[in-house]
Short mmCIF file of N, CA and C and ligand atoms in Angstrom, two decimals:
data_model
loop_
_atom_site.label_atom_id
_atom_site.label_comp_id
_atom_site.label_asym_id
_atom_site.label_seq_id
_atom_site.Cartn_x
_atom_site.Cartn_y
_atom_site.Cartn_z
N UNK A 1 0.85 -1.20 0.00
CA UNK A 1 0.00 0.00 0.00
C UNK A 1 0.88 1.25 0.00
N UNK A 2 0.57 2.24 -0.94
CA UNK A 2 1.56 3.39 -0.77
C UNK A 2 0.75 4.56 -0.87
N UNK A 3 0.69 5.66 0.22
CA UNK A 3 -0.23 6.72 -0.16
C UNK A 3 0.27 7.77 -0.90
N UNK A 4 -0.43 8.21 -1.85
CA UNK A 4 0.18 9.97 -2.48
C UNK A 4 -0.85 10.78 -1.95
N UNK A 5 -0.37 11.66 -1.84
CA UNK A 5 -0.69 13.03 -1.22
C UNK A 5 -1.17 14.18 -2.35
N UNK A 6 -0.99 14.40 -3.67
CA UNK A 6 -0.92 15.20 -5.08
C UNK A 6 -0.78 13.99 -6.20
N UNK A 7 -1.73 14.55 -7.13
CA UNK A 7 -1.77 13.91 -8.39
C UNK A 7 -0.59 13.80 -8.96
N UNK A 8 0.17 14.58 -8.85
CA UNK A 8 2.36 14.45 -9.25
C UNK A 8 2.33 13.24 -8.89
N UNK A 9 2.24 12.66 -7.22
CA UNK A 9 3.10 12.00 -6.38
C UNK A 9 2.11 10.48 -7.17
N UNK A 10 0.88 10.34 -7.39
CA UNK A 10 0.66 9.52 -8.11
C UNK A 10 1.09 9.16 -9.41
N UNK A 11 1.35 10.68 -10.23
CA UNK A 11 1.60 9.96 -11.49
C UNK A 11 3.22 9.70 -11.35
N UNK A 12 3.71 9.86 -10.66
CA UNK A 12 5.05 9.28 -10.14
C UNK A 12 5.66 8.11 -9.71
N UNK A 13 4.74 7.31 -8.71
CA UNK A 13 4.32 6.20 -8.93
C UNK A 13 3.95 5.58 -9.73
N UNK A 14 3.20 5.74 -10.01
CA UNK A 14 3.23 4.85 -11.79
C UNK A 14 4.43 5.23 -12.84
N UNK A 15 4.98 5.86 -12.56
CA UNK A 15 6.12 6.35 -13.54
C UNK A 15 7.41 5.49 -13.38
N UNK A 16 7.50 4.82 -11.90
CA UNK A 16 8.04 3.87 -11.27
C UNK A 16 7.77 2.27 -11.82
N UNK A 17 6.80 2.04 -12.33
CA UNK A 17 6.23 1.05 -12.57
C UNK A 17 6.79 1.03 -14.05
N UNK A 18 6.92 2.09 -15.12
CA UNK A 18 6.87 1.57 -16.61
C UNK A 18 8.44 0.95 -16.45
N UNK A 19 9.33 0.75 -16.32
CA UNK A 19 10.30 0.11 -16.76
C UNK A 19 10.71 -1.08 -16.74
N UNK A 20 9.90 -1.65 -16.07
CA UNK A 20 9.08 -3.35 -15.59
C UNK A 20 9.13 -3.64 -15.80
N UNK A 21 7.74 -2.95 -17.01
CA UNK A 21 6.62 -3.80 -17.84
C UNK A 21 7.17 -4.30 -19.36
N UNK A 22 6.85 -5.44 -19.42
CA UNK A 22 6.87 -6.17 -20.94
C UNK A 22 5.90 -6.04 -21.84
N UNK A 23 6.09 -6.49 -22.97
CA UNK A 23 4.72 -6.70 -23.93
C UNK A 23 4.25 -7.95 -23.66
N UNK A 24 2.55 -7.72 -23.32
CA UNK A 24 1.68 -8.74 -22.57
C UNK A 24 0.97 -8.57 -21.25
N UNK A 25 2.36 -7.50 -20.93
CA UNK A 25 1.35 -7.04 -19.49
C UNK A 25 0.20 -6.77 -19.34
N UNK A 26 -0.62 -6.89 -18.47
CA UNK A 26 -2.10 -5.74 -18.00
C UNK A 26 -2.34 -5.31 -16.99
N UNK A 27 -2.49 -4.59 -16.81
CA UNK A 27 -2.78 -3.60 -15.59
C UNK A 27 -4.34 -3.19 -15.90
N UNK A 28 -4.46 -3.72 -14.32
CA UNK A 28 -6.15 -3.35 -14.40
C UNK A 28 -6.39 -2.25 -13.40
N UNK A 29 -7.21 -1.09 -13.35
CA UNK A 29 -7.48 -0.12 -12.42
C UNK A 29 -8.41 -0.26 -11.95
N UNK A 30 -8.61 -0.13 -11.07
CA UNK A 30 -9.76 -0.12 -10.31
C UNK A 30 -9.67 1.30 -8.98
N UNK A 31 -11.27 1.53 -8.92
CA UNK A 31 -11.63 2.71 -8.14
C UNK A 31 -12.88 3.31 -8.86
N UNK A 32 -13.01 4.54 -8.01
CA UNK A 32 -14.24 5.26 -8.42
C UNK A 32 -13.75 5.90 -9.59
N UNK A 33 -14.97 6.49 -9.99
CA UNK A 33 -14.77 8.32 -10.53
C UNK A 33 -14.25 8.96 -10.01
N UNK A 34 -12.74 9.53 -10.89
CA UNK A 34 -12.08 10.61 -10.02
C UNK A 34 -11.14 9.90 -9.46
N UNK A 35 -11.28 8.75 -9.11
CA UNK A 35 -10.26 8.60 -8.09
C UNK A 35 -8.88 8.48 -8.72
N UNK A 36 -8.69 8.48 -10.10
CA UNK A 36 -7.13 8.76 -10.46
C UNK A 36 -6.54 7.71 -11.39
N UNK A 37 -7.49 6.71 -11.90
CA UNK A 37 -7.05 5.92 -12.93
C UNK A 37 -6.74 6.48 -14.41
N UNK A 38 -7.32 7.81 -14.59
CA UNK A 38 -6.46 8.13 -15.58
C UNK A 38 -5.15 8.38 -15.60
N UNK A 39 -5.43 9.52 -14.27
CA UNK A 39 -3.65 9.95 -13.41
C UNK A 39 -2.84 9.32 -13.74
N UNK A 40 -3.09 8.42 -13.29
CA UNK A 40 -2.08 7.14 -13.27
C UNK A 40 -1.31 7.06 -14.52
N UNK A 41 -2.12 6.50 -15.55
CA UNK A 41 -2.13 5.89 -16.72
C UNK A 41 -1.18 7.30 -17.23
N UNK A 42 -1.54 8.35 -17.30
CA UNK A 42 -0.66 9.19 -17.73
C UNK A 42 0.71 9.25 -17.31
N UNK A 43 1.06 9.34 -15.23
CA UNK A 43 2.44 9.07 -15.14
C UNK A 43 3.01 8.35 -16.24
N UNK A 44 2.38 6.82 -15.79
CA UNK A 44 2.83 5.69 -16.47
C UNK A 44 3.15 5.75 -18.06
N UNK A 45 2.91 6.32 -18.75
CA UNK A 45 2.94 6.68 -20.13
C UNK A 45 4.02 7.70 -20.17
N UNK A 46 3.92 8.44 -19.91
CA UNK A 46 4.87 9.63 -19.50
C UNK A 46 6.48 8.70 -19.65
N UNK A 47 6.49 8.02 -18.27
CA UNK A 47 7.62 6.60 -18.19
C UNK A 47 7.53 5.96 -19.30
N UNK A 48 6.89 5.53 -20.13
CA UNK A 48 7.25 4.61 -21.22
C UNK A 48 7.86 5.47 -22.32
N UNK A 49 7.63 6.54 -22.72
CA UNK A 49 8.15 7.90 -23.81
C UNK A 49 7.00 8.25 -24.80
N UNK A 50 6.12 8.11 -23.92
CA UNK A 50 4.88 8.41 -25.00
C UNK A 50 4.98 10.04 -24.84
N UNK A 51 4.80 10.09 -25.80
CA UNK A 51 4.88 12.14 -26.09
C UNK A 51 3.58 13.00 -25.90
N UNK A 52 2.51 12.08 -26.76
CA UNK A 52 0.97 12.76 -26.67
C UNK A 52 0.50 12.54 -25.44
N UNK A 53 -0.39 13.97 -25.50
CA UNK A 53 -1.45 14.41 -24.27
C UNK A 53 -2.06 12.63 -24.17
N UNK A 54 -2.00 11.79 -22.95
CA UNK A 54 -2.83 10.95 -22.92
C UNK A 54 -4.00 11.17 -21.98
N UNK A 55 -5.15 11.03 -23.09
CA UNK A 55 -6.63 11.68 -22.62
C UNK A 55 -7.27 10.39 -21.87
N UNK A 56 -8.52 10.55 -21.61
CA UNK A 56 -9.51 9.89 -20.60
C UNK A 56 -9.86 8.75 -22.28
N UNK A 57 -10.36 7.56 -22.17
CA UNK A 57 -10.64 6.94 -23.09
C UNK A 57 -12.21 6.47 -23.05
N UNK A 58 -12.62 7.19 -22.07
CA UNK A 58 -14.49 6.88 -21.81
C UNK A 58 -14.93 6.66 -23.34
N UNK A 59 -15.13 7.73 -23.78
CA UNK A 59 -15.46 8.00 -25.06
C UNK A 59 -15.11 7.34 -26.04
N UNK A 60 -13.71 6.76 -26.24
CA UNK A 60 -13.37 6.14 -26.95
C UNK A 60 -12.96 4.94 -27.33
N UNK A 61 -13.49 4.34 -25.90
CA UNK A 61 -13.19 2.82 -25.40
C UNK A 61 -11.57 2.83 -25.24
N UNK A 62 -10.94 2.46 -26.18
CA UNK A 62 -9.49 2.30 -26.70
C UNK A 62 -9.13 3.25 -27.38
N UNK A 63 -7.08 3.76 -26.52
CA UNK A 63 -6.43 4.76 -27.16
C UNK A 63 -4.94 4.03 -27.30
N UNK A 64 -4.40 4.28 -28.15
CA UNK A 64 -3.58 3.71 -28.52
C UNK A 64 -2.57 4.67 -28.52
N UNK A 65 -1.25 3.96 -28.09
CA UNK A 65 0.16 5.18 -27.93
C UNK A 65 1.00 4.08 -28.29
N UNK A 66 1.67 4.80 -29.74
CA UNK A 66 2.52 3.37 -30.35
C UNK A 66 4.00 3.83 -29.76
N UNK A 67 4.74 5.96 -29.31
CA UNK A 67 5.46 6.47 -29.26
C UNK A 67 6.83 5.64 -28.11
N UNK A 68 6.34 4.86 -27.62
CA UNK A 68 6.63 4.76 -26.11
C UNK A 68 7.87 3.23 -26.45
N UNK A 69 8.61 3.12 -25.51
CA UNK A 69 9.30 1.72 -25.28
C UNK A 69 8.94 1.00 -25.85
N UNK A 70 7.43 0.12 -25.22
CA UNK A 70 6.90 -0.70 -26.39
C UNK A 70 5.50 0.08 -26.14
N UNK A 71 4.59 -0.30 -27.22
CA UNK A 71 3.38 -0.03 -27.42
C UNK A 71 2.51 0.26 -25.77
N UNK A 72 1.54 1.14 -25.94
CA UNK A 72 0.39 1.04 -24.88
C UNK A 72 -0.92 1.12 -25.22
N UNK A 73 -1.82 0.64 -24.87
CA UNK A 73 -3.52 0.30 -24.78
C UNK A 73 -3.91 0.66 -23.45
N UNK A 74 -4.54 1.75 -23.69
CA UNK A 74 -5.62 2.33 -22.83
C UNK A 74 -6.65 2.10 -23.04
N UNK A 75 -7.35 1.53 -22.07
CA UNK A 75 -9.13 1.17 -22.44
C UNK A 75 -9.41 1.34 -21.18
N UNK A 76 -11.01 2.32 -21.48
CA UNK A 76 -12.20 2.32 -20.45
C UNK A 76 -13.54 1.67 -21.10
N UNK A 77 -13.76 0.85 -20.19
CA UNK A 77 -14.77 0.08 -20.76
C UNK A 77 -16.01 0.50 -19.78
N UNK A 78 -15.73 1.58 -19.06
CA UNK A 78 -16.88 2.37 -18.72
C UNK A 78 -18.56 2.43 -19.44
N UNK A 79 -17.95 3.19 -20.46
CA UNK A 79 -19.25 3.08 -21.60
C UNK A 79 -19.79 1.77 -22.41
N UNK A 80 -19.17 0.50 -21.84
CA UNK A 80 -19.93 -0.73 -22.57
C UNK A 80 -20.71 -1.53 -21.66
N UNK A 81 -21.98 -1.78 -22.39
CA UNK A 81 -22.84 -2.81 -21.57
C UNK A 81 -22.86 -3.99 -22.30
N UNK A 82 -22.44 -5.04 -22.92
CA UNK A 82 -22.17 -6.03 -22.62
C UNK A 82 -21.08 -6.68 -23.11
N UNK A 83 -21.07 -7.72 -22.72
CA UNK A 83 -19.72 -8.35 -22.77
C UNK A 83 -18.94 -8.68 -24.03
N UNK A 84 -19.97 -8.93 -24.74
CA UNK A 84 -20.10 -9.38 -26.34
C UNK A 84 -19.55 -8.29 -27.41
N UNK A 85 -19.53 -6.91 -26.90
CA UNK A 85 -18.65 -5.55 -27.20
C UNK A 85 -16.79 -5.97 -27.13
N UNK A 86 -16.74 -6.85 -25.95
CA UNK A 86 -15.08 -6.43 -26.28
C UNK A 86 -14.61 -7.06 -27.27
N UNK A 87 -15.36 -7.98 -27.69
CA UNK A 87 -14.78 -8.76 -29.32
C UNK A 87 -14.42 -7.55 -29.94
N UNK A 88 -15.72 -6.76 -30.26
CA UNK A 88 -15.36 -5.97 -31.51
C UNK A 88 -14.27 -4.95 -31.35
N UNK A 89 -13.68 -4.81 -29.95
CA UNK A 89 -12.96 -3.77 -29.47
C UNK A 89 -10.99 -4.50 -29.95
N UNK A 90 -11.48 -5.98 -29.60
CA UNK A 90 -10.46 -6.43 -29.95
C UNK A 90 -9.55 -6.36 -28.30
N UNK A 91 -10.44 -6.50 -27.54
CA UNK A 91 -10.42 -7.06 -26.20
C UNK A 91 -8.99 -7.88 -25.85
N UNK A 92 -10.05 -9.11 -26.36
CA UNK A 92 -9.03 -10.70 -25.68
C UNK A 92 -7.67 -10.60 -26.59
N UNK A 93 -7.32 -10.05 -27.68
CA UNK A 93 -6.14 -10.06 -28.10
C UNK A 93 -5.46 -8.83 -27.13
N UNK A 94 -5.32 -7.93 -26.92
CA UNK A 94 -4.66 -6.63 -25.96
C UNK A 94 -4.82 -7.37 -24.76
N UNK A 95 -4.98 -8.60 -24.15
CA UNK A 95 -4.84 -8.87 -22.65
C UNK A 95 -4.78 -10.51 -22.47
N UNK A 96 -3.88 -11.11 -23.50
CA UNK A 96 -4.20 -12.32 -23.67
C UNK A 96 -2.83 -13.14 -23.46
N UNK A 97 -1.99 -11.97 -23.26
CA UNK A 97 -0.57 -11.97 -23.10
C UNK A 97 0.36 -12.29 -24.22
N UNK A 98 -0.61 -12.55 -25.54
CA UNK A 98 0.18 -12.28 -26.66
C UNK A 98 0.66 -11.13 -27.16
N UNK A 99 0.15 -9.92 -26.44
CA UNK A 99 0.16 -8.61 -26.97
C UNK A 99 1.55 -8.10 -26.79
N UNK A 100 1.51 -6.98 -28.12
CA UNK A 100 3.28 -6.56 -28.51
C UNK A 100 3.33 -5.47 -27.53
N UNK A 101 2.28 -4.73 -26.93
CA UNK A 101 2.28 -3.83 -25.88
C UNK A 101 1.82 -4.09 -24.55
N UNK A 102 1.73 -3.34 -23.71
CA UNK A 102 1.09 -3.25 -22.44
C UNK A 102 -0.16 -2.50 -22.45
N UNK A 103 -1.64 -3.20 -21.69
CA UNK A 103 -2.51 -2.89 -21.71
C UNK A 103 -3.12 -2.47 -20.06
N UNK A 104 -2.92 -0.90 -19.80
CA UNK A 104 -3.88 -0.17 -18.96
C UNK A 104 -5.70 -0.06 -18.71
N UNK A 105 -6.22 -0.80 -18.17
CA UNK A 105 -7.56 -1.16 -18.79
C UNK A 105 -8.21 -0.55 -17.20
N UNK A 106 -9.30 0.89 -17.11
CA UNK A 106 -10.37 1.36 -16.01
C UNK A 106 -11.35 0.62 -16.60
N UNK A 107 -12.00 0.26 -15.40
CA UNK A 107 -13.50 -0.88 -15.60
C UNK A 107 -13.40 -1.48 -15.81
N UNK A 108 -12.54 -2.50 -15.35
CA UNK A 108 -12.55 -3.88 -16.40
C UNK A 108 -13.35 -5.03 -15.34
N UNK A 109 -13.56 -4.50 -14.04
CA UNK A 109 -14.42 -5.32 -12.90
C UNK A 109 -15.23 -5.39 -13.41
N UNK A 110 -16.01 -4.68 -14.44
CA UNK A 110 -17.73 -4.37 -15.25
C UNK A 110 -18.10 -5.89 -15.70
N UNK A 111 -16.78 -6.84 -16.18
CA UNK A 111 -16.86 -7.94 -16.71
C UNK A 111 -16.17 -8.96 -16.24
N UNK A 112 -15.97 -9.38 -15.05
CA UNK A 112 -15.28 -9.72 -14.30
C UNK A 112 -14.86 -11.42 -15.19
N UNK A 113 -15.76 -12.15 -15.65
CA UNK A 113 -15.69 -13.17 -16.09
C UNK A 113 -14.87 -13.04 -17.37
N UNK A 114 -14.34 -11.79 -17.99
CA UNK A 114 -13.31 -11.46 -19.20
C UNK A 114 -12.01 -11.14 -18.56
N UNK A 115 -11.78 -10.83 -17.50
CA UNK A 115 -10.44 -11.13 -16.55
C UNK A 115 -9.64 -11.43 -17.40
N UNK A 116 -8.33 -10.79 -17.72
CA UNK A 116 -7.52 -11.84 -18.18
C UNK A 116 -7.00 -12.98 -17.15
N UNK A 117 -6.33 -14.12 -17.46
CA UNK A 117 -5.60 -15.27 -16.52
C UNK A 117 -4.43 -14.52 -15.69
N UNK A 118 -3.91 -13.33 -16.16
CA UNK A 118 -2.78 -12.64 -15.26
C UNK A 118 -2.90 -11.74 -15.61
N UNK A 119 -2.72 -10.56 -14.57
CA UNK A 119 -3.18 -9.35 -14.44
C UNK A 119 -2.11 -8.62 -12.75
N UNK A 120 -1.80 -7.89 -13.50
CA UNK A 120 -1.49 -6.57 -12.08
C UNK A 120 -2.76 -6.17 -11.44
N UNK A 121 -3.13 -5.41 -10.26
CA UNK A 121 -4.64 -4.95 -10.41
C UNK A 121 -4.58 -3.92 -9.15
N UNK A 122 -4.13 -2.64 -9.71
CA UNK A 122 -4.11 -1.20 -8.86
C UNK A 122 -5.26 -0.80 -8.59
N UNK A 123 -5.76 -0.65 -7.48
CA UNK A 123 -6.85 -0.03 -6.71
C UNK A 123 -6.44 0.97 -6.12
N UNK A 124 -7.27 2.39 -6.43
CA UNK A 124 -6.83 3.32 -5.72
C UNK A 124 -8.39 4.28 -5.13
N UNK A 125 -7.92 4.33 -3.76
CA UNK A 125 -9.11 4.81 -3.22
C UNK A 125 -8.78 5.87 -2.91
N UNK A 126 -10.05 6.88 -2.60
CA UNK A 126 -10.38 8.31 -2.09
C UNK A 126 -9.75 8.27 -0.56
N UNK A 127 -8.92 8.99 0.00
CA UNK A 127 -8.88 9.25 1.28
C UNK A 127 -9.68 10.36 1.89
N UNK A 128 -11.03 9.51 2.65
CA UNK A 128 -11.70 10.11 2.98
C UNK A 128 -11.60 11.66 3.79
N UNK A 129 -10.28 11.53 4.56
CA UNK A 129 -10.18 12.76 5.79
C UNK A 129 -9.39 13.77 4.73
N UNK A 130 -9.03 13.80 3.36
CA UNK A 130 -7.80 14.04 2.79
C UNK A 130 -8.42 14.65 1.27
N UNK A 131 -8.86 15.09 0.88
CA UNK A 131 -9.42 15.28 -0.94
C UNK A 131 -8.55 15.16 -1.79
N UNK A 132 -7.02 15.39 -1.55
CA UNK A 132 -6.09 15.08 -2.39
C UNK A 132 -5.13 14.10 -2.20
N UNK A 133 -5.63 13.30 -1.39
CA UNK A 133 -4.92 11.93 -1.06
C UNK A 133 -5.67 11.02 -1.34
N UNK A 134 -4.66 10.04 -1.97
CA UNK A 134 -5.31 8.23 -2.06
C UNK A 134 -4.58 7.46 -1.76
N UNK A 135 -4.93 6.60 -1.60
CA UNK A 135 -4.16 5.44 -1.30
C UNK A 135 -4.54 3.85 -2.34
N UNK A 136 -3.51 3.61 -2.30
CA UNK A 136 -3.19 2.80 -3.70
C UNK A 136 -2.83 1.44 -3.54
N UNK A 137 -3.30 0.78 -3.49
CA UNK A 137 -3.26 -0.51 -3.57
C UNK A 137 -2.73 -1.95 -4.73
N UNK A 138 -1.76 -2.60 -4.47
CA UNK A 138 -1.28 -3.23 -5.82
C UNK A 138 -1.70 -4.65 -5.76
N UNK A 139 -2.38 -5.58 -6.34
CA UNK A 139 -2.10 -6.92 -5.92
C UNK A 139 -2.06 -7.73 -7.08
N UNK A 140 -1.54 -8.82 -7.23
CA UNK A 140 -0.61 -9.77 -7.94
C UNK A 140 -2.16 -11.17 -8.54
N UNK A 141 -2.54 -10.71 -10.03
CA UNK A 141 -2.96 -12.41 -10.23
C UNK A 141 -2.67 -13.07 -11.18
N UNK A 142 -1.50 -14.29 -11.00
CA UNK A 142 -0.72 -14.87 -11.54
C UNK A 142 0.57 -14.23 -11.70
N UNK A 143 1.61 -15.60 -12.12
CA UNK A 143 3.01 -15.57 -12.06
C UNK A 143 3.45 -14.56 -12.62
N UNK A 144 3.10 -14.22 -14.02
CA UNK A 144 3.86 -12.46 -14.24
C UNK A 144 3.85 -11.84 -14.10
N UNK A 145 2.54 -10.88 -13.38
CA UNK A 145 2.56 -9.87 -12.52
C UNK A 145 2.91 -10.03 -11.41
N UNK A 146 3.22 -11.37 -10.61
CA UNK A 146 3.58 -11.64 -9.54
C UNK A 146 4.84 -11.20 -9.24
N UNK A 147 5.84 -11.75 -10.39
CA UNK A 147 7.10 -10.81 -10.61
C UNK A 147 7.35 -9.98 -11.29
N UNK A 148 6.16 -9.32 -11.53
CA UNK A 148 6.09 -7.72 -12.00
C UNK A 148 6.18 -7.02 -10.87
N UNK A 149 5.40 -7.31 -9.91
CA UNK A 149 5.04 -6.30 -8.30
C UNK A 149 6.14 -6.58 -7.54
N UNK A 150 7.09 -7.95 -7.75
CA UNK A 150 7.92 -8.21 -6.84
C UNK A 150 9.20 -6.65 -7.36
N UNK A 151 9.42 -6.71 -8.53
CA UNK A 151 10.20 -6.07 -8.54
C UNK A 151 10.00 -4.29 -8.64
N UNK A 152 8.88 -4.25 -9.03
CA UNK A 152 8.48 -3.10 -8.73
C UNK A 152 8.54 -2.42 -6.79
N UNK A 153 7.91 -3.24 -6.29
CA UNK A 153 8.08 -2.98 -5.13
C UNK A 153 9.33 -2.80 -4.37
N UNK A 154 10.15 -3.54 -4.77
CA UNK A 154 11.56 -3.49 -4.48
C UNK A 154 12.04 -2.13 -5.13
N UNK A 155 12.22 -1.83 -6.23
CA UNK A 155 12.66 -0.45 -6.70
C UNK A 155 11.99 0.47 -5.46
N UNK A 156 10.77 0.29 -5.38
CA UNK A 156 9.98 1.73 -4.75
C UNK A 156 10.19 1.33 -2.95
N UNK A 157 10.46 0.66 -2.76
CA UNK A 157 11.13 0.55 -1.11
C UNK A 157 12.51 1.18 -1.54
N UNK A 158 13.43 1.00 -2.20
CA UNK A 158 14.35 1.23 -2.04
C UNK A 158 14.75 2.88 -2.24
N UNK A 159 13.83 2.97 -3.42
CA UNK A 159 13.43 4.72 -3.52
C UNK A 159 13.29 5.42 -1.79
N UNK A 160 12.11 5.26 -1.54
CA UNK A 160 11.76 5.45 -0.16
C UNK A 160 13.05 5.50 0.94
N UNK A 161 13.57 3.97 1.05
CA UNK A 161 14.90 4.43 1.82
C UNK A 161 16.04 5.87 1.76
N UNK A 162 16.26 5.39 0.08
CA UNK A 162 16.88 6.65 -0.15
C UNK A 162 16.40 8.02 0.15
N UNK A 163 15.49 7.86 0.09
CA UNK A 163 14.87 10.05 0.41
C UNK A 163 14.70 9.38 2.07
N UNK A 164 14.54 8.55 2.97
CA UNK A 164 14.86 8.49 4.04
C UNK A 164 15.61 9.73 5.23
P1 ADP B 201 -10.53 8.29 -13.02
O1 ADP B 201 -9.82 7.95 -14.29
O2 ADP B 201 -10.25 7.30 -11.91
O3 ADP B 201 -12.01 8.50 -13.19
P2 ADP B 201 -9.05 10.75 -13.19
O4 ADP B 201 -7.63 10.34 -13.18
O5 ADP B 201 -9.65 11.16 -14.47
O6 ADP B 201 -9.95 9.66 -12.45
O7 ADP B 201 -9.25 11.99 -12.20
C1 ADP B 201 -8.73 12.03 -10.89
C2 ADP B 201 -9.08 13.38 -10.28
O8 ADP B 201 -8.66 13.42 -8.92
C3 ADP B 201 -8.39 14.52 -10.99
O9 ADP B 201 -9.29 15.62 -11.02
C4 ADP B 201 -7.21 14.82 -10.09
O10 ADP B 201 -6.81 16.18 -10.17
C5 ADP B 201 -7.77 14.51 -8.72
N1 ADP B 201 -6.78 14.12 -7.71
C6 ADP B 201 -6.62 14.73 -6.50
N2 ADP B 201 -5.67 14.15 -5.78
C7 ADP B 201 -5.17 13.14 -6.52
C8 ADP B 201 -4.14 12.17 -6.29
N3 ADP B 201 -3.42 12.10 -5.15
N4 ADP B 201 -3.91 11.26 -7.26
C9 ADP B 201 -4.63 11.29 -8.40
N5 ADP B 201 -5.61 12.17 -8.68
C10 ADP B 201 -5.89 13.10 -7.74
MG1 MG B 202 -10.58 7.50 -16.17
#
């Protein structure tokens, strides 16, 4: 669990995270409205060398940033009601772990039974006493994100020591 205090200190954290990641990864967000899954996704992009403004993808389901290390897929699947939509989105290929990029996906709990088999899965909540604090949550399902978080976490403890 790591709290930020400013939308910086989040997209900073995630900025921590892109040098990780492989092609195949997914990262799933989870939280409310607002609570910073775009944030995120931007640090994190930012870290990979993506150049363009990366926008909210409500609207557009899927945004694509080819600029970066390797490829990124942003999807909000906010705006879809049923399940039978992510075919045409081209879904199960961007999270199937064949993919040549890494896939950032808000809402993807909407369909819980389309899960990919391995997944990172950042939860970040509102700190209630705090309006500009959250707290962020990482947890591990399956072996490659398992040693995705292992080593991520290790970088960002060790960060931490250092400004100690
Ligand atoms: P989501 O994609 O989860 O709906 P956004 O990333 O679009 O949320 O928006 C998050 C909002 O919360 C922004 O208005 C941002 O300025 C604000 N915010 C305040 N504090 C933080 C923080 N510590 N981390 C991330 N966002 C924050
Ligand atoms: Mg969003």
């Amino acid at each position: 669990m790591r709290k930020t205090t400013s939308v910086e200190a989040t997209k900073q954290l995630a900025a921590t995270l892109a040098p990780y990641v492989h092609p195949g990864d997914v990262i799933v967000l989870e939280g409310d409205l607002g609570a910073g899954k775009t944030h995120f996704t931007q640090g994190f992009a930012a870290a990979l060398g993506v150049s363009a403004p990366v926008t909210s993808p409500t609207f557009n389901i899927l945004l694509a940033y080819e600029d970066g290390r390797i490829p990124l897929y942003h999807l909000d699947l906010y705006r879809l009601d049923e399940a039978e939509e992510l075919d045409d989105i081209g879904y199960y290929e961007l999270i199937d772990g064949d993919s040549d990029g890494v896939a950032c996906v808000e809402w993807a709990e909407k369909f819980p039974e389309s899960l990919p088999c391995d997944y990172l899965e950042v939860v970040i909540r509102r700190d209630p006493t705090d309006e500009g604090a959250r707290q962020i949550r990482v947890h591990s399902f399956g072996p490659r994100s398992r040693q995705l978080l292992c080593v991520w976490s290790n970088d960002s403890k060790a960060r931490l020591q250092k400004t100690a």
